[in-house]
């Protein structure tokens, strides 16, 4: 079946530190991969996506590369800001029915 | 372009009651899916509707049901509420194509007392 495993949190970093949040997946087919972000009291916002192997998704300084050989889609940012504090979800979607499988979420707090 | 709108934002219900949540997708989106988010279980897929038909269903009891109207608006109903149904219910809309991202609403926070 399909599943997503992501790094347990919470993660606390100082401003301008490097961020990595690990994400690995199991899928029966060839999924698209996504990172969503959730700010307190809000729904999920798409951060970035990749639809095939070796694709790199990027947005707002965040990057993630679809690695089929390691079934991974790790999220990285070179220099985090206080405003990046949120919960980050890794997700996959396969062909049928636009059903998304989410990881458990990783809470990130960035301190000044 | 308006985003996904969910109403109401907050609800408090008593055990045994039923509740209906509403979701208006982004204009032109015909797929609407629903998720339950809880601290213990995370985000879990409830069901997905496309062109008024349920296309996919998660592993939830029959107390959870939904429907979609011809204008793509969707409602979700939970009957005989239990304390464990307290959660944030998120609706997501997407276009008809595969491998498309979902756009989420802000959710309805349901508290069952």
Tab-separated table of C-alpha atoms in Angstrom:
chain	number	residue	atom	x	y	z
A	1	UNK	CA	0.000	0.000	0.000
A	2	UNK	CA	0.864	3.678	0.064
A	3	UNK	CA	2.384	5.416	3.051
A	4	UNK	CA	4.592	8.327	3.992
A	5	UNK	CA	7.076	8.424	6.859
A	6	UNK	CA	8.552	11.695	7.943
A	7	UNK	CA	10.916	12.872	10.595
A	8	UNK	CA	9.456	13.188	14.056
A	9	UNK	CA	9.431	16.596	15.600
A	10	UNK	CA	9.372	18.996	17.096
A	11	UNK	CA	12.333	20.708	15.512
A	12	UNK	CA	13.718	23.932	16.965
A	13	UNK	CA	16.260	25.971	15.025
A	14	UNK	CA	17.851	29.366	15.321
A	15	UNK	CA	17.171	31.917	12.616
A	16	UNK	CA	19.420	31.460	9.541
A	17	UNK	CA	20.122	27.804	10.382
A	18	UNK	CA	19.929	25.052	7.751
A	19	UNK	CA	16.772	22.947	7.720
A	20	UNK	CA	16.281	19.349	6.657
A	21	UNK	CA	13.084	17.397	7.223
A	22	UNK	CA	13.335	13.803	6.079
A	23	UNK	CA	10.535	12.106	4.192
A	24	UNK	CA	10.394	8.622	2.718
A	25	UNK	CA	7.499	6.961	0.985
A	26	UNK	CA	6.090	3.616	-0.047
A	27	UNK	CA	3.931	3.484	-3.146
A	28	UNK	CA	2.541	0.847	-5.427
A	29	UNK	CA	2.891	2.957	-8.558
A	30	UNK	CA	4.508	6.217	-9.603
A	31	UNK	CA	3.232	8.901	-7.278
A	32	UNK	CA	3.524	12.642	-7.235
A	33	UNK	CA	5.119	13.999	-4.082
A	34	UNK	CA	4.234	17.139	-2.165
A	35	UNK	CA	5.177	19.236	0.802
A	36	UNK	CA	2.371	21.101	2.502
A	37	UNK	CA	2.678	23.637	5.327
A	38	UNK	CA	0.131	24.378	8.030
A	39	UNK	CA	0.213	27.543	10.097
A	40	UNK	CA	-1.631	27.665	13.444
A	41	UNK	CA	-5.388	27.631	13.024
A	42	UNK	CA	-5.182	27.304	9.258
A	43	UNK	CA	-5.634	24.675	6.594
A	44	UNK	CA	-2.813	23.249	4.521
A	45	UNK	CA	-0.982	25.262	1.891
A	46	UNK	CA	0.991	23.684	-0.903
A	47	UNK	CA	4.676	24.467	-0.499
A	48	UNK	CA	6.139	22.540	-3.418
A	49	UNK	CA	5.647	19.434	-5.513
A	50	UNK	CA	7.424	17.022	-7.864
A	51	UNK	CA	5.683	14.699	-10.276
A	52	UNK	CA	8.438	12.354	-11.460
A	53	UNK	CA	11.796	10.964	-10.482
A	54	UNK	CA	14.684	13.485	-10.267
A	55	UNK	CA	12.291	16.441	-10.377
A	56	UNK	CA	13.157	19.211	-7.953
A	57	UNK	CA	10.353	21.220	-6.437
A	58	UNK	CA	11.167	24.636	-5.031
A	59	UNK	CA	9.349	27.587	-3.500
A	60	UNK	CA	10.182	30.386	-1.051
A	61	UNK	CA	13.725	29.069	-0.593
A	62	UNK	CA	12.542	25.520	0.170
A	63	UNK	CA	13.625	22.643	-2.055
A	64	UNK	CA	12.975	18.923	-2.316
A	65	UNK	CA	14.159	16.378	-4.902
A	66	UNK	CA	12.172	13.284	-5.882
A	67	UNK	CA	14.587	10.368	-5.381
A	68	UNK	CA	13.113	7.146	-6.699
A	69	UNK	CA	16.140	5.031	-5.844
A	70	UNK	CA	15.896	5.941	-2.148
A	71	UNK	CA	12.118	6.595	-2.177
A	72	UNK	CA	12.727	9.933	-0.527
A	73	UNK	CA	11.616	13.546	-0.805
A	74	UNK	CA	13.537	15.437	1.866
A	75	UNK	CA	12.696	19.095	2.462
A	76	UNK	CA	15.586	21.565	2.764
A	77	UNK	CA	16.067	25.273	3.272
A	78	UNK	CA	19.405	27.005	3.530
A	79	UNK	CA	18.447	29.743	5.973
A	80	UNK	CA	15.234	29.582	7.978
A	81	UNK	CA	13.320	32.567	9.253
A	82	UNK	CA	11.008	33.010	12.222
A	83	UNK	CA	8.105	33.181	9.768
A	84	UNK	CA	8.861	29.587	8.669
A	85	UNK	CA	7.596	28.300	12.016
A	86	UNK	CA	4.768	25.921	11.134
A	87	UNK	CA	3.952	22.241	10.737
A	88	UNK	CA	5.238	20.609	7.550
A	89	UNK	CA	3.566	17.610	5.930
A	90	UNK	CA	5.008	15.338	3.301
A	91	UNK	CA	2.392	13.712	1.058
A	92	UNK	CA	1.973	11.537	-1.973
A	93	UNK	CA	-0.794	11.156	-4.489
A	94	UNK	CA	-1.270	8.413	-7.036
A	95	UNK	CA	-3.347	8.287	-10.134
A	96	UNK	CA	-6.725	7.329	-8.794
A	97	UNK	CA	-9.117	9.684	-7.134
A	98	UNK	CA	-6.796	12.445	-6.004
A	99	UNK	CA	-6.388	10.745	-2.659
A	100	UNK	CA	-3.448	12.054	-0.677
A	101	UNK	CA	-1.448	10.075	1.844
A	102	UNK	CA	0.138	12.309	4.468
A	103	UNK	CA	2.990	11.881	6.860
A	104	UNK	CA	2.446	12.687	10.522
A	105	UNK	CA	3.776	16.215	10.200
A	106	UNK	CA	6.891	17.865	11.603
A	107	UNK	CA	6.540	20.917	13.778
A	108	UNK	CA	9.223	23.538	13.184
A	109	UNK	CA	9.924	26.432	15.521
A	110	UNK	CA	12.483	29.036	14.521
A	111	UNK	CA	13.796	31.262	17.287
A	112	UNK	CA	15.374	34.678	16.716
B	1	UNK	CA	-9.640	33.770	-7.461
B	2	UNK	CA	-11.483	32.715	-4.311
B	3	UNK	CA	-10.051	29.790	-2.396
B	4	UNK	CA	-11.763	26.813	-0.844
B	5	UNK	CA	-14.423	27.911	1.622
B	6	UNK	CA	-15.540	25.777	4.508
B	7	UNK	CA	-18.439	26.581	6.798
B	8	UNK	CA	-18.851	26.799	9.644
B	9	UNK	CA	-15.348	27.340	11.046
B	10	UNK	CA	-16.259	26.057	14.499
B	11	UNK	CA	-18.928	23.735	15.810
B	12	UNK	CA	-19.784	22.307	19.187
B	13	UNK	CA	-22.120	19.328	19.241
B	14	UNK	CA	-23.330	16.832	21.797
B	15	UNK	CA	-22.739	13.089	21.614
B	16	UNK	CA	-25.451	11.370	19.607
B	17	UNK	CA	-26.262	14.393	17.477
B	18	UNK	CA	-25.525	14.689	13.806
B	19	UNK	CA	-23.656	17.420	11.967
B	20	UNK	CA	-23.307	18.694	8.422
B	21	UNK	CA	-20.234	20.498	7.170
B	22	UNK	CA	-20.060	22.419	3.927
B	23	UNK	CA	-17.297	22.997	1.404
B	24	UNK	CA	-17.259	25.270	-1.638
B	25	UNK	CA	-14.361	24.415	-3.946
B	26	UNK	CA	-12.358	26.743	-6.107
B	27	UNK	CA	-14.304	27.757	-9.182
B	28	UNK	CA	-13.762	25.213	-11.949
B	29	UNK	CA	-12.572	22.449	-9.625
B	30	UNK	CA	-14.717	19.360	-9.862
B	31	UNK	CA	-12.947	17.115	-7.369
B	32	UNK	CA	-13.580	17.583	-3.662
B	33	UNK	CA	-12.038	15.443	-0.977
B	34	UNK	CA	-12.407	15.428	2.785
B	35	UNK	CA	-9.851	14.712	5.512
B	36	UNK	CA	-10.020	14.344	9.259
B	37	UNK	CA	-7.112	15.746	11.238
B	38	UNK	CA	-6.517	14.736	14.848
B	39	UNK	CA	-3.398	14.931	17.031
B	40	UNK	CA	-3.313	11.160	17.443
B	41	UNK	CA	-4.073	9.958	13.916
B	42	UNK	CA	-2.858	12.878	11.830
B	43	UNK	CA	-4.517	13.498	8.477
B	44	UNK	CA	-6.782	10.731	7.332
B	45	UNK	CA	-8.637	10.544	4.040
B	46	UNK	CA	-12.410	10.292	4.335
B	47	UNK	CA	-13.711	10.341	0.760
B	48	UNK	CA	-13.475	12.057	-2.579
B	49	UNK	CA	-16.234	13.235	-4.895
B	50	UNK	CA	-15.995	14.007	-8.555
B	51	UNK	CA	-18.937	15.104	-10.677
B	52	UNK	CA	-21.412	14.255	-7.909
B	53	UNK	CA	-20.104	10.686	-7.562
B	54	UNK	CA	-18.048	9.262	-4.743
B	55	UNK	CA	-14.890	8.120	-6.457
B	56	UNK	CA	-12.814	7.015	-3.499
B	57	UNK	CA	-13.432	6.237	0.144
B	58	UNK	CA	-11.203	5.917	3.166
B	59	UNK	CA	-11.526	3.578	6.092
B	60	UNK	CA	-14.211	5.289	8.155
B	61	UNK	CA	-17.499	3.920	9.505
B	62	UNK	CA	-20.757	4.451	7.692
B	63	UNK	CA	-21.662	7.264	10.093
B	64	UNK	CA	-19.489	9.439	7.878
B	65	UNK	CA	-21.104	10.273	4.575
B	66	UNK	CA	-20.944	12.951	1.965
B	67	UNK	CA	-22.385	14.241	-1.218
B	68	UNK	CA	-21.569	16.627	-3.996
B	69	UNK	CA	-23.928	18.919	-5.835
B	70	UNK	CA	-24.004	19.860	-9.489
B	71	UNK	CA	-22.129	23.096	-8.743
B	72	UNK	CA	-19.330	20.987	-7.157
B	73	UNK	CA	-20.118	22.175	-3.648
B	74	UNK	CA	-19.861	19.327	-1.182
B	75	UNK	CA	-21.304	18.475	2.193
B	76	UNK	CA	-20.103	15.998	4.747
B	77	UNK	CA	-22.397	14.492	7.346
B	78	UNK	CA	-21.540	12.691	10.545
B	79	UNK	CA	-24.390	10.954	12.348
B	80	UNK	CA	-24.535	9.730	15.943
B	81	UNK	CA	-21.543	11.775	16.978
B	82	UNK	CA	-18.944	10.284	19.297
B	83	UNK	CA	-16.353	12.068	21.414
B	84	UNK	CA	-13.657	10.667	19.139
B	85	UNK	CA	-15.108	12.541	16.182
B	86	UNK	CA	-13.733	15.775	17.613
B	87	UNK	CA	-11.270	16.924	14.977
B	88	UNK	CA	-10.413	19.461	12.335
B	89	UNK	CA	-12.197	18.506	9.125
B	90	UNK	CA	-10.453	19.710	6.013
B	91	UNK	CA	-11.856	19.928	2.544
B	92	UNK	CA	-9.639	20.032	-0.519
B	93	UNK	CA	-10.457	20.768	-4.119
B	94	UNK	CA	-8.520	19.993	-7.254
B	95	UNK	CA	-8.875	19.963	-10.999
B	96	UNK	CA	-9.831	16.856	-12.913
B	97	UNK	CA	-6.349	15.832	-13.956
B	98	UNK	CA	-4.165	13.317	-12.211
B	99	UNK	CA	-1.071	14.342	-10.272
B	100	UNK	CA	-2.551	17.702	-9.469
B	101	UNK	CA	-2.128	19.410	-6.147
B	102	UNK	CA	-5.033	19.829	-3.770
B	103	UNK	CA	-6.038	23.217	-2.426
B	104	UNK	CA	-7.251	23.111	1.134
B	105	UNK	CA	-9.781	25.150	3.013
B	106	UNK	CA	-9.183	26.445	6.527
B	107	UNK	CA	-11.189	23.601	7.989
B	108	UNK	CA	-14.091	23.167	10.364
B	109	UNK	CA	-13.147	22.553	13.979
B	110	UNK	CA	-15.719	20.121	15.408
B	111	UNK	CA	-15.872	19.563	19.140
B	112	UNK	CA	-18.119	16.831	20.477
B	113	UNK	CA	-19.032	17.103	24.165
